[in-house]
Coordinates of C-alpha atoms and ligand atoms in Angstrom, one line a residue:
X60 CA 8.5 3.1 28.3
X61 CA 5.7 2.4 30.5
X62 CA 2.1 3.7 29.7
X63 CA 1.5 5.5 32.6
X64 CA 4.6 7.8 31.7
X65 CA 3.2 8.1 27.8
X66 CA -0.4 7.8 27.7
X67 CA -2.1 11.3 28.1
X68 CA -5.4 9.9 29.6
X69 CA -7.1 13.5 29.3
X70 CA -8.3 12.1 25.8
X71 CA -8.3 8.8 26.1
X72 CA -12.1 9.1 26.2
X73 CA -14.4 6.8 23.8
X74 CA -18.3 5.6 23.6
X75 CA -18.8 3.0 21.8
X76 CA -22.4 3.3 21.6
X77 CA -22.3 7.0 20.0
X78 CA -19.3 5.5 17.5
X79 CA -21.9 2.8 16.2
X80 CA -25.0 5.0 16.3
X81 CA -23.5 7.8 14.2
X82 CA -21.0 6.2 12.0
X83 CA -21.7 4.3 9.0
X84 CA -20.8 0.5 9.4
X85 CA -18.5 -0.2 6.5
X86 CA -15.9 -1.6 8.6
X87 CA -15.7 -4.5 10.3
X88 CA -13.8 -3.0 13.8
X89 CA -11.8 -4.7 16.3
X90 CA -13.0 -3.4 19.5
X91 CA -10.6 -1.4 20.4
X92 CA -9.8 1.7 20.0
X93 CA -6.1 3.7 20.1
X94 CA -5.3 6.8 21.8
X95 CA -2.0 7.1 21.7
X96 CA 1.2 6.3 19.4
X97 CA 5.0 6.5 20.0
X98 CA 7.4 5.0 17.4
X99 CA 6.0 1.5 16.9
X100 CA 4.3 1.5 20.7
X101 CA 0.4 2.0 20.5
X102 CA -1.6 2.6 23.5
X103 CA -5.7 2.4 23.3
X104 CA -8.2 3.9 25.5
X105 CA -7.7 1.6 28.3
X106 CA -3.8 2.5 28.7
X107 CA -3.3 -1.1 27.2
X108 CA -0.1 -1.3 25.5
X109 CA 0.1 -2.9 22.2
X110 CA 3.6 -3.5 19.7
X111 CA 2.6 -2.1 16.4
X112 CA 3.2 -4.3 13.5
X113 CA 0.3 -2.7 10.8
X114 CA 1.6 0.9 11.0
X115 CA -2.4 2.2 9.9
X116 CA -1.7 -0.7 6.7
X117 CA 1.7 0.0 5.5
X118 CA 1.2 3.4 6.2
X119 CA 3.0 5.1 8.9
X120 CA 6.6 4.8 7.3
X121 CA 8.1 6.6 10.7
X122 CA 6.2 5.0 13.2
X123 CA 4.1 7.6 15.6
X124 CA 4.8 10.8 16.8
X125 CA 8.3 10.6 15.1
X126 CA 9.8 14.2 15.8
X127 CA 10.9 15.1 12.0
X128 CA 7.0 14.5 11.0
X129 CA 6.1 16.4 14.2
X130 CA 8.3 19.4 13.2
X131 CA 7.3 19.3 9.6
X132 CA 3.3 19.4 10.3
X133 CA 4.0 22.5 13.5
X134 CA 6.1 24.3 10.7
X135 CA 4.0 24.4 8.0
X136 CA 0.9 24.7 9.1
X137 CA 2.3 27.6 11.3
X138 CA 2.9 29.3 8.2
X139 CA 0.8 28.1 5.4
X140 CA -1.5 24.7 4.8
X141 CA -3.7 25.2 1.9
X142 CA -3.8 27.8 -1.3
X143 CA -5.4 25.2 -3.8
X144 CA -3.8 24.2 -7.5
X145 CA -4.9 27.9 -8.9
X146 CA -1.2 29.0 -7.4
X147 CA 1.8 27.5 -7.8
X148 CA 2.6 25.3 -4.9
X149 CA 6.7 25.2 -4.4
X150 CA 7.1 22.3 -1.8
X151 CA 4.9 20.7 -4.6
X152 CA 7.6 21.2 -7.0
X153 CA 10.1 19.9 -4.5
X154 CA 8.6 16.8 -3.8
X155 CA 7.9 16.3 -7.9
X156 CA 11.7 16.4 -8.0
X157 CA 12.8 14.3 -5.2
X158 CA 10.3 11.7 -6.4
X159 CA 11.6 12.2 -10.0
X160 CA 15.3 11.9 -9.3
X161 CA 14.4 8.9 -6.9
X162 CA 12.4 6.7 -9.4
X163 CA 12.2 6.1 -13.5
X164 CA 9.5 9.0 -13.6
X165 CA 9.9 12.5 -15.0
X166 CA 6.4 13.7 -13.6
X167 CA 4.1 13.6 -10.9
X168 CA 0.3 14.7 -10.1
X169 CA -0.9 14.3 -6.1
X170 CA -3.8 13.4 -4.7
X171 CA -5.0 12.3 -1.7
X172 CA -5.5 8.8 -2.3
X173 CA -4.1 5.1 -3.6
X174 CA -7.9 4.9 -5.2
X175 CA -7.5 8.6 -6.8
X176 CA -4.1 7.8 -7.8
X177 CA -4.8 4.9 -10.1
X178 CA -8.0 7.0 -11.2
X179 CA -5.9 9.2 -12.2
X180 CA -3.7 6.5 -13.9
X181 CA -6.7 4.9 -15.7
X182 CA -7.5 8.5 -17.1
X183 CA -3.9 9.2 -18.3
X184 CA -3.9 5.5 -20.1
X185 CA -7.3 6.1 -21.6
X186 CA -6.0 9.7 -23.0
X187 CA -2.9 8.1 -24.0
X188 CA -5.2 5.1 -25.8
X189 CA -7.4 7.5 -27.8
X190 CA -5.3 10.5 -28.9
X191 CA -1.6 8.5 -29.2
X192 CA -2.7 5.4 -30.4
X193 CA -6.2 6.4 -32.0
X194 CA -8.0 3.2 -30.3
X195 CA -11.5 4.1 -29.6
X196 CA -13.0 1.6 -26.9
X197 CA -9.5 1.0 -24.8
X198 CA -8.7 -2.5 -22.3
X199 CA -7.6 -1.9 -19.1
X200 CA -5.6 -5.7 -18.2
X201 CA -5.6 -6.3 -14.4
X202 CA -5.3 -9.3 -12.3
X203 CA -6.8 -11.7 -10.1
X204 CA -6.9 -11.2 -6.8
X205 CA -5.4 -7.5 -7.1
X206 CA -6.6 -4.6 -5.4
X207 CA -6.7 -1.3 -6.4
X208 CA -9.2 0.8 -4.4
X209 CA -13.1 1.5 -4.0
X210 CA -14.1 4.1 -6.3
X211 CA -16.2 2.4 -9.5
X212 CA -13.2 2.7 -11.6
X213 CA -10.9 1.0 -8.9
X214 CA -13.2 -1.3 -7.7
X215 CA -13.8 -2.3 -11.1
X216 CA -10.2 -2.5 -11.6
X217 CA -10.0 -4.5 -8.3
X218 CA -9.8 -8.6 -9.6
X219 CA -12.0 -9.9 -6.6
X220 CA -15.8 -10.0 -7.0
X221 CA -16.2 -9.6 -3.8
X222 CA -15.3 -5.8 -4.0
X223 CA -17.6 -5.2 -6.9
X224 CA -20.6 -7.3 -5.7
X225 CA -24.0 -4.9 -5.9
X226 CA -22.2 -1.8 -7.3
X227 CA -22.7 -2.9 -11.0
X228 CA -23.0 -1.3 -13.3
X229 CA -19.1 -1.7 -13.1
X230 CA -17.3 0.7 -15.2
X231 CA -16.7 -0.6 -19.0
X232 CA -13.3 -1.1 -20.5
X233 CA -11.3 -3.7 -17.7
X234 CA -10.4 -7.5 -18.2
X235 CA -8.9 -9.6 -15.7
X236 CA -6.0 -12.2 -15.9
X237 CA -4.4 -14.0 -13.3
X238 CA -1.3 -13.1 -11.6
X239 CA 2.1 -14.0 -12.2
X240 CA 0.8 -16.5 -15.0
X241 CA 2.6 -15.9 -18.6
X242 CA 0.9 -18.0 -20.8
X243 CA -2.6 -16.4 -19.6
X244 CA -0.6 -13.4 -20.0
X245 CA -0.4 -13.9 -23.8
X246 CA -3.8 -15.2 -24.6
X247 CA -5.3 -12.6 -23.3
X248 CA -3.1 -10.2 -24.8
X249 CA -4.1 -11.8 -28.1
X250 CA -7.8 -12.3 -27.3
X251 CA -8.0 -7.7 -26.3
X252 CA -5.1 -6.8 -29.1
X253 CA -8.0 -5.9 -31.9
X254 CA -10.5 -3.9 -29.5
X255 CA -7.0 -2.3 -28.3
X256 CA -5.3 -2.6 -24.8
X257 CA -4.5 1.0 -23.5
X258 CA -2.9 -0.4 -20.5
X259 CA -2.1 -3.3 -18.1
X260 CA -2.0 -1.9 -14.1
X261 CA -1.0 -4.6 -11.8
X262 CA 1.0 -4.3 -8.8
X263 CA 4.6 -5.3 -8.4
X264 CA 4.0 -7.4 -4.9
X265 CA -0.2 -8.0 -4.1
X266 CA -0.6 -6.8 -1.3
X267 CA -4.3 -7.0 0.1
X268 CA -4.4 -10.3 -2.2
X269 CA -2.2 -12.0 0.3
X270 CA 1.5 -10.7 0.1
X271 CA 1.9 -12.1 -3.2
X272 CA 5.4 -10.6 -4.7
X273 CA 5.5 -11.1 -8.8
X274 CA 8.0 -13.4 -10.5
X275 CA 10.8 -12.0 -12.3
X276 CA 10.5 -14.1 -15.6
X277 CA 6.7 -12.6 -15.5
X278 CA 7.6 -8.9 -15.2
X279 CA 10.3 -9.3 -17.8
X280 CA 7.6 -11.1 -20.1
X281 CA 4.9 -8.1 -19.5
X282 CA 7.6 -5.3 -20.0
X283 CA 8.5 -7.3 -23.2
X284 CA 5.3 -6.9 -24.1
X285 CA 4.1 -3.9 -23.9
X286 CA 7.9 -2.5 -25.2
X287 CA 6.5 -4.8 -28.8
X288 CA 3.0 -3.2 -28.5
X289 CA 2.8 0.0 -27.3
X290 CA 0.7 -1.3 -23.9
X291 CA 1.3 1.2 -21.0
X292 CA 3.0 -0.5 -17.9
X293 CA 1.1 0.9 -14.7
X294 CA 2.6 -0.2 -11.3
X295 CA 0.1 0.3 -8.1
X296 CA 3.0 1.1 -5.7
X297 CA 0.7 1.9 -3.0
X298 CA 1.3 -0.3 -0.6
X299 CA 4.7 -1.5 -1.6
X300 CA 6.7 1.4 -2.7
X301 CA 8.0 4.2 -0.5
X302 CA 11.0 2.0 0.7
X303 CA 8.7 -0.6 2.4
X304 CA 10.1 -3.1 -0.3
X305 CA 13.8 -2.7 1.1
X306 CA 13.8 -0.3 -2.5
X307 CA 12.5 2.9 -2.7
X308 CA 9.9 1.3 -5.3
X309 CA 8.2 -2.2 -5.6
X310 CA 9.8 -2.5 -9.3
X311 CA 13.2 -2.2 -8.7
X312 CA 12.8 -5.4 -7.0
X313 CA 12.1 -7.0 -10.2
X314 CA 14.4 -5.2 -12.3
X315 CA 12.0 -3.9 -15.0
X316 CA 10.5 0.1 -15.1
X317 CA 6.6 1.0 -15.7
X318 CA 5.3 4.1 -17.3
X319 CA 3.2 4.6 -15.0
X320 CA 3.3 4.4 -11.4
X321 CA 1.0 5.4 -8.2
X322 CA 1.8 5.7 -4.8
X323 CA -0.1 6.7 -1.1
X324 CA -0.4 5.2 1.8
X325 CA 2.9 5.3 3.2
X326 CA 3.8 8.4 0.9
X327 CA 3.5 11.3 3.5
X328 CA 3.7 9.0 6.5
X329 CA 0.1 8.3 7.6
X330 CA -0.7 12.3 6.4
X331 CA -3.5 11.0 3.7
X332 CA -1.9 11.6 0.0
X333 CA -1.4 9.8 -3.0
X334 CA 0.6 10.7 -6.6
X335 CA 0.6 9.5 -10.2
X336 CA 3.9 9.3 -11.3
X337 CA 4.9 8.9 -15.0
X338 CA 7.3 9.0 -18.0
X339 CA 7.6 11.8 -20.5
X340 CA 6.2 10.1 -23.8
X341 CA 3.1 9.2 -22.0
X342 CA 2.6 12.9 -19.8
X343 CA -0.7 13.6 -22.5
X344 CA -2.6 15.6 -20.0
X345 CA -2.9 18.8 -20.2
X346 CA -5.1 21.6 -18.6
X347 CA -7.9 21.3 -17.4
X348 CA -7.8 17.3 -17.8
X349 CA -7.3 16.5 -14.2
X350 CA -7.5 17.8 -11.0
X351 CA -7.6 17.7 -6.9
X352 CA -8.7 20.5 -4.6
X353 CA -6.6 19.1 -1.9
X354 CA -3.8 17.8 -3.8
X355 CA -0.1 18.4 -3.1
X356 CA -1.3 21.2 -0.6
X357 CA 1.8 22.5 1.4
X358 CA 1.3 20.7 4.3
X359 CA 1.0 17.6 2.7
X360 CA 3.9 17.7 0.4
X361 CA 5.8 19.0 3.4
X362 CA 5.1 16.2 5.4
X363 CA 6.0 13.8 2.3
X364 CA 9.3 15.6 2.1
X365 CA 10.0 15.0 5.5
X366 CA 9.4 11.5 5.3
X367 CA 11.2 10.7 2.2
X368 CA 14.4 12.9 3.3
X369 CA 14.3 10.7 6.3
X370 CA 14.5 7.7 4.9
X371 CA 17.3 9.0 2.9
X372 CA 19.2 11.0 5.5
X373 CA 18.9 8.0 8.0
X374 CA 19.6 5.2 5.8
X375 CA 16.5 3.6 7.0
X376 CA 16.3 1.3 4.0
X377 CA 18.7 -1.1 5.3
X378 CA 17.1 -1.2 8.9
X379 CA 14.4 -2.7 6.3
X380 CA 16.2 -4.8 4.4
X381 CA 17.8 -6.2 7.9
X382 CA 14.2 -5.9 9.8
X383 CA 13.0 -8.3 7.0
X384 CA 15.3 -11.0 7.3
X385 CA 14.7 -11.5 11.2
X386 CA 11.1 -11.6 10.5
X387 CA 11.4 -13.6 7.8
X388 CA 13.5 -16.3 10.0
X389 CA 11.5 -16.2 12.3
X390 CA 8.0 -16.9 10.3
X391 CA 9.3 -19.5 8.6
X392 CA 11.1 -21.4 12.3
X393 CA 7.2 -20.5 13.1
X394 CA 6.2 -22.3 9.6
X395 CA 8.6 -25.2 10.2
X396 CA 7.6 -25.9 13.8
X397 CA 3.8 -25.9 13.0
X398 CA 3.7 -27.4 9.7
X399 CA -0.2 -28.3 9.5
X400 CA -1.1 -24.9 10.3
X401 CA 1.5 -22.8 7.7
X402 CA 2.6 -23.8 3.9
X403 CA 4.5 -20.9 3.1
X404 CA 6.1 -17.2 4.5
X405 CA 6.2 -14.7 1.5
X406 CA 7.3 -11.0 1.1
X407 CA 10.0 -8.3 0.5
X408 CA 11.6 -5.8 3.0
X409 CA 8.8 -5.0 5.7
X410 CA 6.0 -6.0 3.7
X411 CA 5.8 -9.9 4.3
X412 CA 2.9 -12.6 4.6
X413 CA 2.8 -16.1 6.5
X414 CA 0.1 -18.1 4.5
X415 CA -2.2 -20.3 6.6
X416 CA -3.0 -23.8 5.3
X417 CA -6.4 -24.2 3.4
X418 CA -7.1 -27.1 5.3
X419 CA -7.4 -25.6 8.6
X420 CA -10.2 -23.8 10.1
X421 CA -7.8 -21.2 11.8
X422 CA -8.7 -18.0 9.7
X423 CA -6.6 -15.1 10.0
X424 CA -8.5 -13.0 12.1
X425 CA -8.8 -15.5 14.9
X426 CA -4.8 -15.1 15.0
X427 CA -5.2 -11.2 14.9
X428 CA -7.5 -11.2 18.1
X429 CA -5.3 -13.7 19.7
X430 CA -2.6 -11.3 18.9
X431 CA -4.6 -8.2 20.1
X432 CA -5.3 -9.8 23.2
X433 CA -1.6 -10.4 24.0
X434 CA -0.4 -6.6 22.7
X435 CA 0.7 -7.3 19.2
X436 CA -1.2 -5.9 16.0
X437 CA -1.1 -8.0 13.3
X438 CA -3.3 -7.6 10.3
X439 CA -5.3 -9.9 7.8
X440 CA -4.6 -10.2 4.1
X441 CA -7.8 -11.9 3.2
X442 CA -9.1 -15.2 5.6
X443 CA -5.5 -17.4 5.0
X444 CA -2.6 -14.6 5.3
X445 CA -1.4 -12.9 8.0
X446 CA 0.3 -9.5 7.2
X447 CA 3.3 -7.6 8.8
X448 CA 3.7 -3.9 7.7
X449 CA 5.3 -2.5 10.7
X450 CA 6.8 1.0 10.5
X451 CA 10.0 0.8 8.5
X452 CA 12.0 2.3 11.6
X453 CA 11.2 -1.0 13.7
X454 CA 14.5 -2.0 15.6
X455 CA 15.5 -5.4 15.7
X456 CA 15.0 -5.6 19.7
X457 CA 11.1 -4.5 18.6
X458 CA 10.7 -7.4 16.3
X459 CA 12.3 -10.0 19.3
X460 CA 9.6 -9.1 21.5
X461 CA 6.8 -9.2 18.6
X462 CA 7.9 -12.6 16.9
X463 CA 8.3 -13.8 20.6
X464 CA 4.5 -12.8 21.5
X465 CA 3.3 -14.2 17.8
X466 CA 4.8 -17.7 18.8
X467 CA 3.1 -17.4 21.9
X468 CA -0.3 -16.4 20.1
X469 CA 0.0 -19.4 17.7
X470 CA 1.0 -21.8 20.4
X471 CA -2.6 -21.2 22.0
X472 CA -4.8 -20.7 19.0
X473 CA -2.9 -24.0 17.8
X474 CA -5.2 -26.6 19.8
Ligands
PLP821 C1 -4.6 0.4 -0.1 C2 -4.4 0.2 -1.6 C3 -5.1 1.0 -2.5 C4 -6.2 2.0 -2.2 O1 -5.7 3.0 -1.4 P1 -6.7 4.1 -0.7 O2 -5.8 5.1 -0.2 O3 -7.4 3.3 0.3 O4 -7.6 4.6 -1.7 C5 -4.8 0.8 -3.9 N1 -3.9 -0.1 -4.3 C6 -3.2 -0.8 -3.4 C7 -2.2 -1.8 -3.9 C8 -3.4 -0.7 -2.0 O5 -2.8 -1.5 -1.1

């Protein structure tokens, strides 16, 4: 498909100079800016084409302007977007149950968020802390390098600095331990057990940390554990879960269940919503104890229904489990022929990283801008990894022409 057949110039319009006068500068920006989306084809401003390999950050599970998520969004809104939580929502209670009978949950709360999510998953673990297990002054266990959002809570939860630094006061009750490490596992678990550890959240594969998947012998260790004590397991499926694994969830790649889980970002497809998902024993809220104006409205759950009945109906879990693999090869050929630039290609299904050697300059984003420049969006997990989240309907033809162009890119940021 050419651009000039897709791209609907009419509002392709953008100022740059209004953007940065009147929007607050939290981000750091590429500079450009995209008009236009079909499947895993963006187009920005300038008609400029580019392959889409960060899908909004693991987010847009179908690609763009995929017809079922089209036709969901024109059909509900057409007959009813928004009532609020003070009514009983029914495509709510549909999505509950698909998620339910599609994971090791028995019950979910939405929200709009991966940040509100694990709020809400701090606050169930805390209840769960004080009126199950009568501890008065619970521990939260997270780990290094994780991420889990920017709220306080979150970003306190979040086990880089660099995410908390001049927000203190951080929120009391969080330790840290680092990832994937058993023996630090244990001491720490001894050094909190007194003072009483409500849970440990930790996510199955890091994602903004650097595409780091967890160890098997780890995960086994930790469900151990909190099966001896009476921990709660939270899993931040956010970024993982939702089938971008080659699973439907991050976990069942390491054979062990949480209690808890979250999920967003690629939940409803790029439509912004996030859940809470958990098991019966630990379901203490009750109401009045929680709540979302906006969450698991119709058209969101809708749209989430649509995605996930997709990826069922169309089987699109072993385009990623095949996807994978060819991007996979093809990092590590990449890895192999430039040895002093790479050390190591890590990652599941369509969420994979190529690490960058720490004795290099190249950074991350110098690739990405290479990348840009030649039509292909790749994004940064932190200055040394280089992250591909493309949309999980990617064909294999797609990721020919993208590892193709990312050889290219390397070869001239190489000298
Ligand atoms: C993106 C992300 C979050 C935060 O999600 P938001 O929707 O930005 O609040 C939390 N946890 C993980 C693992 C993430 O990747």
């Amino acid at each position: 498909m050419s651009p000039e057949t897709v791209l609907d110039n009419s509002q392709a319009t953008f100022n740059p100079q209004q953007f940065d006068q009147y929007v607050m500068s939290t981000y750091g920006r590429f500079p450009i800016a995209i008009a236009q989306g079909k499947g895993c084809t963006l187009w920005d401003t300038d008609g400029k084409s580019y392959l889409d390999l960060v899908a909004g950050i693991a987010t847009c599970t179908l690609g763009h302007a995929h017809p079922t998520l089209i036709k969901a969004v024109t059909e509900q809104i057409q007959k009813l977007h928004h009532v609020s939580n003070l009514y009983y929502i029914p495509e709510q209670g549909e999505l509950a149950q698909w998620l339910v009978e599609h994971s090791c949950a028995d019950r979910a709360f939405f929200c709009n968020s991966g940040a509100e999510a694990n709020e809400a998953a701090i606050k169930l673990a805390r209840k769960y802390a004080h009126t199950v297990r009568g501890i008065e002054n619970p521990v939260i266990l997270t780990a290094h390098s994780s991420f889990h959002g920017r709220t306080l809570a979150t970003i306190t939860a979040t086990g880089q600095p660099k995410y908390q630094k001049n927000f203190e006061p951080l929120v009391p009750g969080f330790a840290y331990v680092p990832y994937n490490d058993i023996t630090a596992l244990e001491n720490a678990i001894a050094q909190y057990s007194e003072q009483g550890i409500a849970a440990i959240l930790i996510e199955p594969l890091q994602g903004e940390g650097g595409v780091c998947p967890g160890d098997l012998d780890y995960f086994l260790r930790l469900r151990k554990i909190c099966d001896e004590t009476g921990i709660l397991l939270i899993f931040d499926e956010v970024q993982v879960g939702v089938g971008r694994s080659g699973k439907y969830w991050g976990y069942e790649n390491l054979g062990v269940e949480p209690d808890i889980f979250t999920s967003a970002k690629g939940l409803a497809g790029g439509i912004p919503m996030g859940a809470m998902l958990c098991k019966e024993f630990c379901q203490v809220f009750t109401g009045g104890d929680h709540a979302s104006t906006f969450g698991g409205n119709p058209l969101v759950c809708r749209t989430a229904l649509a995605v996930l009945q997709t990826l069922e109906a169309e089987d699109i879990l072993s385009n990623v489990i095949a996807r994978g693999e060819q991007i996979r090869k093809h990092l590590r050929a990449i890895a192999q022929q430039f040895p002093d630039t790479f050390t190591e290609v890590r990652g599941w299904g369509l969420i994979n990283g190529l690490q960058i050697h720490s004795e290099t300059d190249l950074t991350s984003i110098t690739i990405v801008k290479e990348a840009m420049t030649q039509g292909l969006l790749v994004a940064p997990a932190g200055p040394k990894v280089l992250r591909f989240v493309p949309p999980l309907i990617i064909s294999a033809a797609e990721v020919e022409a993208g590892m193709e162009t990312l050889k290219t890119v390397i070869e001239s940021v190489h000298n």
